[in-house]
Structures are given as structure tokens and as C-alpha cells.
């Protein structure tokens, strides 16, 4: 990827960096070392219009590759969405188990001071944002 184009896009869209290489590395290591089934993720790069993969299944049964497959350079990541629930298949006629990693993921993100938002069944981690107010707790009226 062309870093100069990325920096121009970041400036034009008035984005603010909220992550760095160290924090992305801490997140990758913590997830890879904590979970037997790593949460699948969808990633959006600064210069791309659509995330990869384009859709993140609500019934994901494949774990994400948080060790060798984690994207580099991390400076290109606009955001990552995580599906913290994974279906674990045990056989053709047996219903799959649901491995829910939500609490453990939130614990890791909080411990590592990684800004995130939780929306329904997704956790979204940002590399860049336009408004850091999205991380403020929502007060009920």
C-alpha cells in the first residue's frame, strides 16, 4: 500500500489515529494466546471502500487467523469488526456448540486500553476515527 496516499486520505477525511503498531501487536498476541477458537474478523483499510470479507457471517464457524494471518502493516487499518461468538461443530448430526468470547475479549481490550465499541453481537476496534466521542459511554435519558 502507498503510505503517502493513506496519509492524504486520512487528512482529507479528518481522521484521528487511536491505535498504533504496539497496541495492534498487543491485541494480536493477547487474542492468539488466549483463545482456542479465535474470533473471526472483518477488516476495513483506509484506502479501501469495502471491508474484507465484505460480510461477516452471524453464524461464523471458522476462527480468524490472529497469528500468521493478521494484517500488516497495521497503520493501514481503519477498523476491525470482531464476531465474538463462534459455532464449534462436533459432528454431522450433533448441534454445534457456541463458543462465546465476548467477556474475555472485552477484558483484553480494557486491560490493553484499546478503544472499542460494542454493537449488538459485534465488537469494533478502530485504527482511525473522525470523532473520538464514539467511545464515550452512552447515557440513558
PDB file of C-alpha atoms in Angstrom, residues 19 22-33 66 70 80 82 105 108-109 112 114 125:
ATOM      1  CA  UNK A  19      -4.227   2.880  17.665  1.00  0.00           C
ATOM      2  CA  UNK A  22       2.344  -1.545  19.534  1.00  0.00           C
ATOM      3  CA  UNK A  23      -1.341  -1.687  20.512  1.00  0.00           C
ATOM      4  CA  UNK A  24      -2.270  -3.741  17.416  1.00  0.00           C
ATOM      5  CA  UNK A  25       0.562  -6.135  18.301  1.00  0.00           C
ATOM      6  CA  UNK A  26      -0.619  -6.423  21.922  1.00  0.00           C
ATOM      7  CA  UNK A  27      -4.147  -7.155  20.724  1.00  0.00           C
ATOM      8  CA  UNK A  28      -2.971  -9.780  18.217  1.00  0.00           C
ATOM      9  CA  UNK A  29      -0.788 -11.574  20.771  1.00  0.00           C
ATOM     10  CA  UNK A  30      -3.436 -11.478  23.516  1.00  0.00           C
ATOM     11  CA  UNK A  31      -6.121 -12.951  21.243  1.00  0.00           C
ATOM     12  CA  UNK A  32      -3.806 -15.562  19.688  1.00  0.00           C
ATOM     13  CA  UNK A  33      -2.572 -16.673  23.132  1.00  0.00           C
ATOM     14  CA  UNK A  66      -4.748 -13.931  14.570  1.00  0.00           C
ATOM     15  CA  UNK A  70      -3.102 -10.784  10.983  1.00  0.00           C
ATOM     16  CA  UNK A  80     -11.745  -4.265  12.519  1.00  0.00           C
ATOM     17  CA  UNK A  82     -14.972  -8.981  15.565  1.00  0.00           C
ATOM     18  CA  UNK A 105     -12.446 -10.039  24.531  1.00  0.00           C
ATOM     19  CA  UNK A 108      -8.470  -7.928  26.924  1.00  0.00           C
ATOM     20  CA  UNK A 109      -9.487  -4.665  25.228  1.00  0.00           C
ATOM     21  CA  UNK A 112      -4.742  -3.210  26.966  1.00  0.00           C
ATOM     22  CA  UNK A 114      -7.764  -0.427  23.318  1.00  0.00           C
ATOM     23  CA  UNK A 125     -11.894  -1.702  17.112  1.00  0.00           C
TER      24      UNK A 125
END
